[in-house]
Coordinates of C-alpha atoms in Angstrom, one line a residue:
X30 CA 96.1 88.5 125.8
X31 CA 99.0 89.2 122.4
X32 CA 99.6 85.0 122.1
X33 CA 96.6 84.7 121.5
X34 CA 95.9 87.5 119.1
X35 CA 99.2 86.4 117.7
X36 CA 99.1 83.3 117.0
X37 CA 94.8 83.9 115.5
X38 CA 96.8 86.7 112.5
X39 CA 99.0 84.3 111.9
X40 CA 96.8 81.4 111.0
X41 CA 95.8 84.5 108.9
X42 CA 98.5 85.7 107.4
X43 CA 99.2 82.3 106.6
X44 CA 95.7 81.3 104.9
X45 CA 95.6 85.0 103.2
X46 CA 99.3 84.1 101.1
X47 CA 98.8 80.5 100.8
X48 CA 95.2 81.0 98.8
X49 CA 96.5 83.9 97.2
X50 CA 99.6 82.3 96.0
X51 CA 98.0 79.6 95.4
X52 CA 95.3 81.4 93.1
X53 CA 97.9 83.7 91.9
X54 CA 99.4 81.5 90.4
X55 CA 96.2 80.3 88.9
X56 CA 95.9 82.9 86.7
X57 CA 98.3 83.3 85.1
X58 CA 98.4 80.3 83.1
X59 CA 96.0 81.3 81.1
X60 CA 96.1 85.0 81.9
X61 CA 99.7 86.2 81.4
X62 CA 100.5 89.7 82.0
X63 CA 101.8 89.8 85.3
X64 CA 102.3 94.5 85.0
X65 CA 98.2 94.3 84.4
X66 CA 97.3 92.2 87.2
X67 CA 99.8 93.9 89.7
X68 CA 97.6 96.7 89.5
X69 CA 94.7 95.0 90.3
X70 CA 95.8 93.9 93.3
X71 CA 96.7 97.7 94.3
X72 CA 92.7 98.5 93.3
X73 CA 91.2 96.6 94.9
X74 CA 92.5 97.3 97.2
X75 CA 92.7 101.0 97.1
X76 CA 88.7 100.1 96.7
X77 CA 89.2 98.3 100.2
X78 CA 90.9 101.6 102.3
X79 CA 88.7 103.9 100.3
X80 CA 85.3 102.1 101.0
X81 CA 86.7 101.4 104.2
X82 CA 87.6 105.3 105.9
X83 CA 83.7 106.7 103.5
X84 CA 82.8 104.4 106.7
X85 CA 84.8 105.2 109.5
X86 CA 87.0 102.1 109.8
X87 CA 89.5 103.4 110.4
X88 CA 88.2 107.0 110.2
X89 CA 91.6 109.1 107.6
X90 CA 93.8 110.4 108.7
X91 CA 94.7 113.6 106.9
X92 CA 98.1 113.9 105.0
X93 CA 100.6 116.9 104.3
X94 CA 103.0 117.7 101.8
X95 CA 105.8 116.8 103.9
X96 CA 103.9 113.4 105.0
X97 CA 103.1 112.4 101.0
X98 CA 106.8 113.7 100.5
X99 CA 108.2 110.2 102.6
X100 CA 105.2 108.4 101.4
X101 CA 106.1 108.4 97.5
X102 CA 109.6 107.2 97.5
X103 CA 108.2 103.9 99.9
X104 CA 106.1 103.8 97.5
X105 CA 107.9 103.6 94.1
X106 CA 109.8 100.9 95.0
X107 CA 106.8 99.4 96.9
X108 CA 105.5 99.5 93.4
X109 CA 108.0 98.7 91.7
X110 CA 108.8 94.9 93.9
X111 CA 105.5 94.2 93.8
X112 CA 105.4 94.2 90.0
X113 CA 109.2 92.5 89.7
X114 CA 107.9 90.4 92.0
X115 CA 104.5 89.5 89.7
X116 CA 106.8 88.9 86.9
X117 CA 108.9 86.2 88.2
X118 CA 105.5 83.6 90.1
X119 CA 104.1 84.0 86.0
X120 CA 107.3 83.3 84.4
X121 CA 108.5 80.6 87.1
X122 CA 107.9 78.3 90.4
X123 CA 106.2 79.9 92.7
X124 CA 107.7 77.8 95.0
X125 CA 111.5 78.8 93.4
X126 CA 110.6 82.3 93.2
X127 CA 110.0 82.3 97.3
X128 CA 113.2 80.5 97.3
X129 CA 114.8 84.1 95.0
X130 CA 113.0 86.0 97.2
X131 CA 114.9 84.0 100.4
X132 CA 117.4 86.1 99.9
X133 CA 115.9 89.0 101.3
X134 CA 117.9 89.6 104.4
X135 CA 120.9 89.3 102.2
X136 CA 120.1 92.9 100.3
X137 CA 119.1 94.8 102.9
X138 CA 122.5 94.0 105.4
X139 CA 124.4 95.1 102.7
X140 CA 122.3 97.5 102.2
X141 CA 122.8 98.3 106.3
X142 CA 126.5 97.4 106.2
X143 CA 127.1 100.1 102.8
X144 CA 123.9 102.9 102.3
X145 CA 123.2 103.7 105.7
X146 CA 127.0 103.2 107.1
X147 CA 125.5 100.7 109.5
X148 CA 127.7 98.3 111.0
X149 CA 126.6 94.6 110.5
X150 CA 127.7 92.0 113.1
X151 CA 130.1 89.1 112.1
X152 CA 127.2 86.3 113.2
X153 CA 124.5 87.4 111.2
X154 CA 127.1 87.5 107.6
X155 CA 127.9 84.2 109.3
X156 CA 124.5 83.9 108.8
X157 CA 123.0 85.1 105.7
X158 CA 126.0 82.7 103.8
X159 CA 123.9 78.6 104.0
X160 CA 120.7 81.2 102.4
X161 CA 123.5 82.5 99.6
X162 CA 124.8 79.0 99.2
X163 CA 120.7 77.4 99.3
X164 CA 119.8 79.4 96.2
X165 CA 122.6 79.1 94.6
X166 CA 122.4 74.9 95.2
X167 CA 118.8 75.5 94.8
X168 CA 118.8 77.2 91.1
X169 CA 121.0 75.5 88.8
X170 CA 119.4 72.1 88.8
X171 CA 115.3 74.3 89.1
X172 CA 114.0 72.8 86.8
X173 CA 111.3 76.3 85.8
X174 CA 114.4 77.9 86.2
X175 CA 114.4 81.4 82.8
X176 CA 116.3 84.7 83.2
X177 CA 113.1 85.9 83.6
X178 CA 111.4 85.0 86.7
X179 CA 115.0 85.6 88.4
X180 CA 115.9 88.6 87.4
X181 CA 113.5 89.9 88.3
X182 CA 112.8 88.0 91.6
X183 CA 116.2 89.7 92.2
X184 CA 114.7 93.5 91.5
X185 CA 112.1 92.5 93.3
X186 CA 114.9 91.9 96.4
X187 CA 116.6 95.0 95.6
X188 CA 113.8 97.3 95.7
X189 CA 111.7 96.1 99.0
X190 CA 115.2 96.2 100.8
X191 CA 114.8 100.3 99.3
X192 CA 111.8 100.7 101.2
X193 CA 112.0 98.7 104.7
X194 CA 115.6 101.8 104.4
X195 CA 112.8 104.5 103.0
X196 CA 110.7 103.0 105.9
X197 CA 112.9 104.2 108.8
X198 CA 113.4 108.3 107.5
X199 CA 109.3 108.2 106.4
X200 CA 107.6 107.8 110.2
X201 CA 104.5 110.0 109.5
X202 CA 103.4 109.3 112.5
X203 CA 100.0 107.4 111.2
X204 CA 98.8 104.3 112.3
X205 CA 100.1 101.3 110.1
X206 CA 96.5 101.3 108.6
X207 CA 96.7 104.9 106.7
X208 CA 99.8 104.3 106.3
X209 CA 99.5 101.2 103.8
X210 CA 96.3 102.6 102.2
X211 CA 98.1 106.1 100.9
X212 CA 101.7 103.7 100.5
X213 CA 98.6 101.4 97.8
X214 CA 97.9 104.5 96.8
X215 CA 100.6 106.2 95.1
X216 CA 101.4 102.7 94.1
X217 CA 99.1 102.0 92.5
X218 CA 99.8 105.1 90.5
X219 CA 103.5 104.2 89.6
X220 CA 101.8 101.0 88.1
X221 CA 99.2 102.1 86.0
X222 CA 102.1 103.7 83.7
X223 CA 103.5 100.5 82.2
X224 CA 101.1 98.5 82.4
X225 CA 99.5 100.4 80.1
X226 CA 102.0 101.0 78.0
X227 CA 103.7 97.5 78.0
X228 CA 100.5 95.5 78.0
X229 CA 97.7 97.6 76.5
X230 CA 98.0 96.6 72.9
X231 CA 98.5 93.6 73.6
X232 CA 95.8 92.9 76.5
X233 CA 93.3 95.1 73.8
X234 CA 93.9 93.0 71.1
X235 CA 93.9 89.8 72.5
X236 CA 94.3 89.3 75.9
X237 CA 91.2 89.5 77.8
X238 CA 89.1 87.8 75.2
X239 CA 92.0 85.2 75.6
X240 CA 91.4 84.6 78.8
X241 CA 87.2 85.3 79.0
X242 CA 87.5 82.4 76.0
X243 CA 89.2 80.0 78.2
X244 CA 88.2 80.4 81.6
X245 CA 84.4 82.9 81.0
X246 CA 83.7 85.7 81.9
X247 CA 82.6 85.9 84.9
X248 CA 85.3 83.8 86.5
X249 CA 87.6 85.8 84.7
X250 CA 86.7 88.5 87.3
X251 CA 86.5 86.6 90.2
X252 CA 89.6 85.5 90.2
X253 CA 91.2 89.4 89.6
X254 CA 88.5 90.3 92.6
X255 CA 89.8 87.8 94.5
X256 CA 92.9 87.7 94.5
X257 CA 93.6 92.2 94.9
X258 CA 91.7 91.4 98.1
X259 CA 93.9 88.8 99.5
X260 CA 97.2 90.5 98.4
X261 CA 95.3 93.9 101.1
X262 CA 94.8 91.5 103.7
X263 CA 97.7 89.5 103.5
X264 CA 99.5 93.5 103.4
X265 CA 97.5 94.8 105.5
X266 CA 96.6 92.1 109.2
X267 CA 101.4 92.5 108.5
X268 CA 101.4 95.5 109.0
X269 CA 99.8 95.2 111.9
X270 CA 100.5 92.3 113.1
X271 CA 103.9 94.0 112.8
X272 CA 102.9 97.4 114.9
X273 CA 101.9 95.2 118.2
X274 CA 105.1 92.4 118.4
X275 CA 108.5 92.2 119.2
X276 CA 110.6 91.7 116.1
X277 CA 112.0 87.7 117.6
X278 CA 108.2 86.4 117.4
X279 CA 107.3 88.4 114.4
X280 CA 110.6 86.7 112.6
X281 CA 109.4 83.5 113.3
X282 CA 106.2 84.3 111.5
X283 CA 107.7 85.4 108.8
X284 CA 110.6 82.1 107.9
X285 CA 107.0 80.0 108.8
X286 CA 105.3 81.7 106.1
X287 CA 107.4 80.8 103.8
X288 CA 107.7 76.8 104.0
X289 CA 104.1 76.6 104.3
X290 CA 104.0 79.0 101.0
X291 CA 106.9 76.6 98.7
X292 CA 105.2 73.7 100.4
X293 CA 101.9 74.5 100.0
X294 CA 102.8 75.3 96.2
X295 CA 104.7 72.3 95.3
X296 CA 101.4 70.6 96.0
X297 CA 99.3 72.6 94.7
X298 CA 100.5 72.6 91.7
X299 CA 102.4 69.5 91.8
X300 CA 105.5 71.1 90.4
X301 CA 109.0 68.6 90.1
X302 CA 111.8 69.4 92.1
X303 CA 115.4 67.8 91.7
X304 CA 116.9 66.9 95.4
X305 CA 119.4 69.2 95.1
X306 CA 116.8 72.0 94.3
X307 CA 115.1 71.1 97.2
X308 CA 118.2 70.8 99.4
X309 CA 118.9 74.2 98.8
X310 CA 115.9 75.7 99.9
X311 CA 115.9 73.8 102.4
X312 CA 119.2 74.6 103.7
X313 CA 118.4 78.5 102.6
X314 CA 114.9 78.4 104.8
X315 CA 117.2 77.9 107.7
X316 CA 119.3 80.9 106.5
X317 CA 116.6 82.6 107.2
X318 CA 115.2 81.5 110.5
X319 CA 118.4 81.9 111.8
X320 CA 119.5 85.2 110.7
X321 CA 116.3 85.8 112.1
X322 CA 116.9 84.9 115.1
X323 CA 120.2 86.4 115.9
X324 CA 118.1 89.7 113.7
X325 CA 115.3 90.3 116.2
X326 CA 117.8 89.2 119.5
X327 CA 120.2 92.0 118.6
X328 CA 117.0 94.6 117.9
X329 CA 115.3 93.3 121.2
X330 CA 119.0 93.6 123.1
X331 CA 118.8 97.5 122.1
X332 CA 115.6 97.9 122.8
X333 CA 116.2 96.0 126.4

């Protein structure tokens, strides 16, 4: 039963994530405002959560000030990581952003050892070498490379690393669906001010008008709605899956998901990549796979 559940969830996650990444990039091709789009992603998810709570699917878990205090740093890191990911998606090819984001395990390992004081086994550090080498190779010859896309993807990696650290401290006792709903609400509040300050004037002057002139108001609103839905549903399913399956199984799923997204984005957008970029991306993904398998095995052994 668990295997059947996981296979169906994996297929659903791959579908939602691939469609999200493709549609998201298509929106940026005619509406290059990542701060505002990030707000829309979260806003659609928050409305979805509020409607779900109103009909009791799921029943809203009450939250107190202590729990709010625990979830706020998680939400802040989630907000920053999400916005920076979108800045990168808007600036460079989707495949390149996901290649850079393959470095996230390296930042997780570094934070665990040097921030939390956990001893990271030598095997894990060695498995990260091909990730760093692969990303470096891909970056040097990436045709869509620019420093904004690269830097924002790196900041996203660091933000999501600290989100993981704070998540371990924020054990609220709630189910994963309610936890993600509260994180989405708080993250939305963090994302609103920079979106208004950085992109608000441009949007009011010509941003909205240009987008509507290019694709029409119905398609524009529809695209924003669906990328928000795909974003929320993917993350919700990923959170629920992590709660139900073994770490090794989840690690395999995450590696395959990144392969799917990179592959489909190259095909759909017709991105031209150099041989070195292709080889570097493959090496980085292989390194992530090795790291994920070793890390998950270590965690399973600890549980046993």
